[in-house]
Amino acid sequence: MLPHASTLDQPIQVVMPFQVDVGRFAKASLEWHFETGIANREVAFRLCDRISRKRRKLIKVILLQDLSGLTFSFAYSQYRLGSVQGKLSKISSFVYPQMLAQVVIVNAPSFINSIMRVASNFLSQKVMDKFRVCTSAEQACAAANLPYDLFPSFLGGGYDWDAAWIPEKLRNSGRQQAQERRISRHSRETEPIFGGGSSDVGSSSDLPFISEADIASGALPGEVGSEEEGAEGGG
């Protein structure tokens, strides 16, 4: 889960199976994929429920899906997972209703349209309508309601996210690319412009911070260790 929520207080769950451990992903049993899917949804639901109670408004999760490393041969060989996703979708509609805000896809392969057609055989139209395929970091930031400086650097943003589960090579690469982008942006913004003015990518100072402890406990920022309200996930 990204440590920062969106500008609409929405938690952002980052999924990048083909960047982290594609071998394990491919060899895992259908049962493992199903149980992992349920666990991920439960974490997201508890956090959304907690924030919803605190903010007194319905909060939904944004799923940020990175498809880097996905090949056509791999996608074809894993057609079996379609049944798992279909089952998870049906269960979610009853157990976790109104939880998913958007599915923001980044680094999509050239055959993404084929993937979407296959997915439509297992997922409801209501879910399919929430997919947003983005071709740039700017589009993804807009779709996820997230300022550029809080979008992960390894996905094209300016946030240096050093979570332990992210491969070191990927973190270092993202950090270097973010630095290069900052230098490029700075040089453009400091060039003389007729009429003055400068570009503004938005401020993140007013956005809530979500720590790993918050995610694990379901607590909101500033509430870790507090003993207020007992309900944690609801049923």
Protein backbone atom coordinates (compact mmCIF):
# COMPACT_ATOMS: atom_id res chain seq x y z
CA MET A 1 0.00 0.00 0.00
CA LEU A 2 1.40 3.38 -0.98
CA PRO A 3 2.25 5.38 2.20
CA HIS A 4 0.25 8.36 0.95
CA ALA A 5 -3.45 8.52 0.13
CA SER A 6 -4.84 10.33 -2.89
CA THR A 7 -6.17 13.87 -2.80
CA LEU A 8 -9.58 12.29 -2.11
CA ASP A 9 -8.25 10.33 0.92
CA GLN A 10 -8.28 7.10 -1.12
CA PRO A 11 -5.67 4.45 -0.20
CA ILE A 12 -3.59 3.35 -3.18
CA GLN A 13 -2.68 -0.31 -3.49
CA VAL A 14 0.28 -0.95 -5.79
CA VAL A 15 0.44 -4.29 -7.61
CA MET A 16 3.46 -5.22 -9.76
CA PRO A 17 3.77 -9.03 -9.92
CA PHE A 18 5.89 -9.12 -13.07
CA GLN A 19 8.51 -6.81 -11.54
CA VAL A 20 8.90 -8.56 -8.21
CA ASP A 21 8.88 -12.34 -8.65
CA VAL A 22 7.37 -13.51 -11.91
CA GLY A 23 8.69 -17.06 -11.40
CA ARG A 24 6.81 -17.51 -8.16
CA PHE A 25 3.74 -15.90 -9.68
CA ALA A 26 3.75 -18.37 -12.58
CA LYS A 27 4.36 -21.49 -10.50
CA ALA A 28 1.95 -20.70 -7.68
CA SER A 29 -1.17 -22.79 -7.36
CA LEU A 30 -4.65 -21.46 -8.07
CA GLU A 31 -5.36 -21.76 -4.36
CA TRP A 32 -2.40 -19.46 -3.58
CA HIS A 33 -3.61 -16.87 -6.09
CA PHE A 34 -7.10 -17.00 -4.63
CA GLU A 35 -5.96 -16.70 -1.00
CA THR A 36 -3.57 -13.86 -1.89
CA GLY A 37 -6.35 -12.05 -3.70
CA ILE A 38 -8.65 -12.33 -0.68
CA ALA A 39 -5.89 -11.18 1.69
CA ASN A 40 -5.15 -8.10 -0.44
CA ARG A 41 -8.83 -7.19 -0.57
CA GLU A 42 -9.19 -7.62 3.18
CA VAL A 43 -6.27 -5.26 3.87
CA ALA A 44 -7.71 -2.66 1.52
CA PHE A 45 -11.22 -3.04 2.92
CA ARG A 46 -10.14 -2.58 6.55
CA LEU A 47 -8.19 0.54 5.72
CA CYS A 48 -11.04 1.99 3.63
CA ASP A 49 -13.52 1.16 6.39
CA ARG A 50 -11.38 2.85 9.02
CA ILE A 51 -10.90 6.01 6.96
CA SER A 52 -14.60 6.07 6.01
CA ARG A 53 -15.62 6.00 9.67
CA LYS A 54 -13.18 8.77 10.52
CA ARG A 55 -13.97 11.02 7.55
CA ARG A 56 -17.69 10.22 7.64
CA LYS A 57 -17.77 9.59 3.92
CA LEU A 58 -17.40 6.52 1.72
CA ILE A 59 -13.74 5.89 0.86
CA LYS A 60 -12.73 3.51 -1.91
CA VAL A 61 -9.35 2.06 -2.83
CA ILE A 62 -7.41 2.81 -6.01
CA LEU A 63 -5.55 -0.14 -7.50
CA LEU A 64 -2.34 0.92 -9.27
CA GLN A 65 -1.41 -1.98 -11.57
CA ASP A 66 2.07 -2.02 -13.12
CA LEU A 67 2.29 -4.45 -16.06
CA SER A 68 6.02 -4.03 -16.73
CA GLY A 69 7.57 -7.36 -17.68
CA LEU A 70 4.34 -8.97 -18.87
CA THR A 71 4.87 -10.85 -22.14
CA PHE A 72 2.26 -12.26 -24.49
CA SER A 73 3.55 -15.82 -24.03
CA PHE A 74 3.29 -15.48 -20.25
CA ALA A 75 -0.21 -14.00 -20.41
CA TYR A 76 -1.32 -16.82 -22.73
CA SER A 77 0.18 -19.50 -20.49
CA GLN A 78 -1.58 -18.06 -17.43
CA TYR A 79 -5.06 -18.09 -18.92
CA ARG A 80 -5.98 -20.38 -16.01
CA LEU A 81 -5.94 -17.38 -13.68
CA GLY A 82 -9.01 -15.97 -15.38
CA SER A 83 -11.24 -18.31 -13.40
CA VAL A 84 -9.61 -17.17 -10.15
CA GLN A 85 -10.14 -13.50 -10.99
CA GLY A 86 -13.74 -14.19 -11.91
CA LYS A 87 -14.32 -15.95 -8.60
CA LEU A 88 -12.64 -13.14 -6.67
CA SER A 89 -14.74 -10.56 -8.50
CA LYS A 90 -18.00 -12.31 -7.60
CA ILE A 91 -17.00 -12.70 -3.95
CA SER A 92 -15.88 -9.06 -3.77
CA SER A 93 -19.25 -7.85 -5.03
CA PHE A 94 -20.86 -9.36 -1.91
CA VAL A 95 -18.14 -9.21 0.76
CA TYR A 96 -16.44 -5.95 -0.28
CA PRO A 97 -19.13 -3.94 -2.10
CA GLN A 98 -18.36 -0.35 -3.11
CA MET A 99 -14.65 -0.75 -2.29
CA LEU A 100 -12.95 -0.31 -5.68
CA ALA A 101 -12.70 3.22 -7.05
CA GLN A 102 -10.41 2.73 -10.04
CA VAL A 103 -7.89 0.34 -11.55
CA VAL A 104 -5.08 2.46 -12.96
CA ILE A 105 -2.88 0.48 -15.36
CA VAL A 106 0.62 1.70 -16.17
CA ASN A 107 3.35 0.31 -18.44
CA ALA A 108 0.77 -1.67 -20.38
CA PRO A 109 2.08 -3.97 -23.14
CA SER A 110 1.13 -3.49 -26.80
CA PHE A 111 -1.41 -6.32 -26.53
CA ILE A 112 -3.33 -4.71 -23.67
CA ASN A 113 -6.54 -4.66 -25.73
CA SER A 114 -6.37 -8.45 -26.06
CA ILE A 115 -5.92 -8.74 -22.30
CA MET A 116 -8.92 -6.52 -21.68
CA ARG A 117 -11.08 -8.59 -24.04
CA VAL A 118 -10.12 -11.76 -22.17
CA ALA A 119 -10.72 -10.07 -18.81
CA SER A 120 -14.23 -9.08 -19.90
CA ASN A 121 -15.11 -12.79 -20.01
CA PHE A 122 -14.48 -13.10 -16.26
CA LEU A 123 -15.15 -9.64 -14.81
CA SER A 124 -18.43 -7.75 -14.67
CA GLN A 125 -18.99 -4.72 -16.87
CA LYS A 126 -19.19 -2.63 -13.71
CA VAL A 127 -15.61 -3.59 -12.85
CA MET A 128 -14.36 -3.26 -16.45
CA ASP A 129 -15.66 0.31 -16.55
CA LYS A 130 -13.27 1.20 -13.72
CA PHE A 131 -10.13 0.31 -15.69
CA ARG A 132 -7.97 3.21 -16.88
CA VAL A 133 -5.02 2.39 -19.15
CA CYS A 134 -2.49 5.24 -18.86
CA THR A 135 0.34 5.88 -21.31
CA SER A 136 2.20 8.43 -19.19
CA ALA A 137 2.92 9.23 -15.55
CA GLU A 138 0.87 12.42 -15.92
CA GLN A 139 -2.20 10.44 -17.02
CA ALA A 140 -1.71 7.97 -14.17
CA CYS A 141 -1.39 10.79 -11.61
CA ALA A 142 -4.64 12.30 -12.85
CA ALA A 143 -6.46 8.94 -12.82
CA ALA A 144 -5.19 8.10 -9.32
CA ASN A 145 -5.85 11.62 -7.94
CA LEU A 146 -2.23 11.78 -6.85
CA PRO A 147 0.27 14.66 -7.19
CA TYR A 148 3.35 13.95 -9.29
CA ASP A 149 5.69 14.25 -6.30
CA LEU A 150 3.82 11.43 -4.51
CA PHE A 151 3.73 9.09 -7.49
CA PRO A 152 6.41 6.32 -7.24
CA SER A 153 9.63 7.22 -9.04
CA PHE A 154 9.99 3.76 -10.59
CA LEU A 155 6.63 4.34 -12.29
CA GLY A 156 7.62 7.73 -13.64
CA GLY A 157 6.82 10.01 -10.69
CA GLY A 158 8.86 11.98 -8.21
CA TYR A 159 8.37 9.98 -4.99
CA ASP A 160 11.35 7.89 -3.83
CA TRP A 161 9.50 4.96 -2.26
CA ASP A 162 11.96 2.69 -0.45
CA ALA A 163 9.63 -0.08 0.70
CA ALA A 164 11.54 -3.29 1.45
CA TRP A 165 9.48 -5.44 -0.94
CA ILE A 166 10.48 -3.33 -3.96
CA PRO A 167 13.58 -4.77 -5.69
CA GLU A 168 16.67 -2.67 -4.95
CA LYS A 169 17.55 -2.46 -8.64
CA LEU A 170 14.12 -1.02 -9.38
CA ARG A 171 14.33 1.48 -6.51
CA ASN A 172 17.78 2.68 -7.61
CA SER A 173 16.69 2.99 -11.23
CA GLY A 174 13.57 4.93 -10.25
CA ARG A 175 15.60 7.20 -7.96
CA GLN A 176 18.06 8.02 -10.74
CA GLN A 177 15.34 8.64 -13.31
CA ALA A 178 13.43 10.87 -10.88
CA GLN A 179 16.56 12.94 -10.32
CA GLU A 180 17.06 13.33 -14.07
CA ARG A 181 13.43 14.40 -14.47
CA ARG A 182 13.76 16.94 -11.65
CA ILE A 183 16.84 18.45 -13.30
CA SER A 184 15.07 18.59 -16.65
CA ARG A 185 11.93 20.13 -15.14
CA HIS A 186 13.98 22.69 -13.20
CA SER A 187 15.90 23.77 -16.28
CA ARG A 188 12.63 24.22 -18.21
CA GLU A 189 10.95 26.16 -15.40
CA THR A 190 13.90 28.54 -14.97
CA GLU A 191 14.08 29.44 -18.65
CA PRO A 192 12.84 32.98 -19.40
CA ILE A 193 9.18 32.84 -20.42
CA PHE A 194 7.36 35.74 -22.03
CA GLY A 195 4.80 37.01 -19.53
CA GLY A 196 6.46 35.26 -16.57
CA GLY A 197 4.94 32.47 -14.49
CA SER A 198 5.98 28.91 -13.82
CA SER A 199 4.39 25.50 -13.94
CA ASP A 200 2.91 23.97 -10.80
CA VAL A 201 2.70 20.23 -10.35
CA GLY A 202 0.67 20.45 -7.18
CA SER A 203 1.44 20.28 -3.47
CA SER A 204 1.41 17.19 -1.28
CA SER A 205 1.75 18.96 2.06
CA ASP A 206 -1.93 18.59 3.00
CA LEU A 207 -2.29 14.92 2.10
CA PRO A 208 -2.52 12.28 4.85
CA PHE A 209 0.47 10.01 5.44
CA ILE A 210 -0.17 6.30 5.86
CA SER A 211 2.65 4.37 7.55
CA GLU A 212 3.24 0.61 7.41
CA ALA A 213 2.06 0.44 11.03
CA ASP A 214 -1.20 2.17 10.02
CA ILE A 215 -1.72 -0.37 7.25
CA ALA A 216 -1.04 -3.31 9.55
CA SER A 217 -3.34 -2.03 12.30
CA GLY A 218 -5.96 -0.34 10.15
CA ALA A 219 -5.38 2.90 12.07
CA LEU A 220 -5.30 6.39 10.59
CA PRO A 221 -2.34 8.76 10.86
CA GLY A 222 -2.05 10.00 14.43
CA GLU A 223 -4.22 7.19 15.79
CA VAL A 224 -1.57 4.49 16.24
CA GLY A 225 -1.76 3.38 19.83
CA SER A 226 -5.03 5.17 20.56
CA GLU A 227 -7.89 3.29 22.15
CA GLU A 228 -10.78 5.01 20.45
CA GLU A 229 -13.53 3.21 18.55
CA GLY A 230 -13.40 -0.52 18.62
CA ALA A 231 -14.78 -1.61 15.25
CA GLU A 232 -11.99 -2.33 12.80
CA GLY A 233 -13.32 -3.86 9.66
CA GLY A 234 -16.96 -4.48 9.97
CA GLY A 235 -18.68 -7.32 8.37
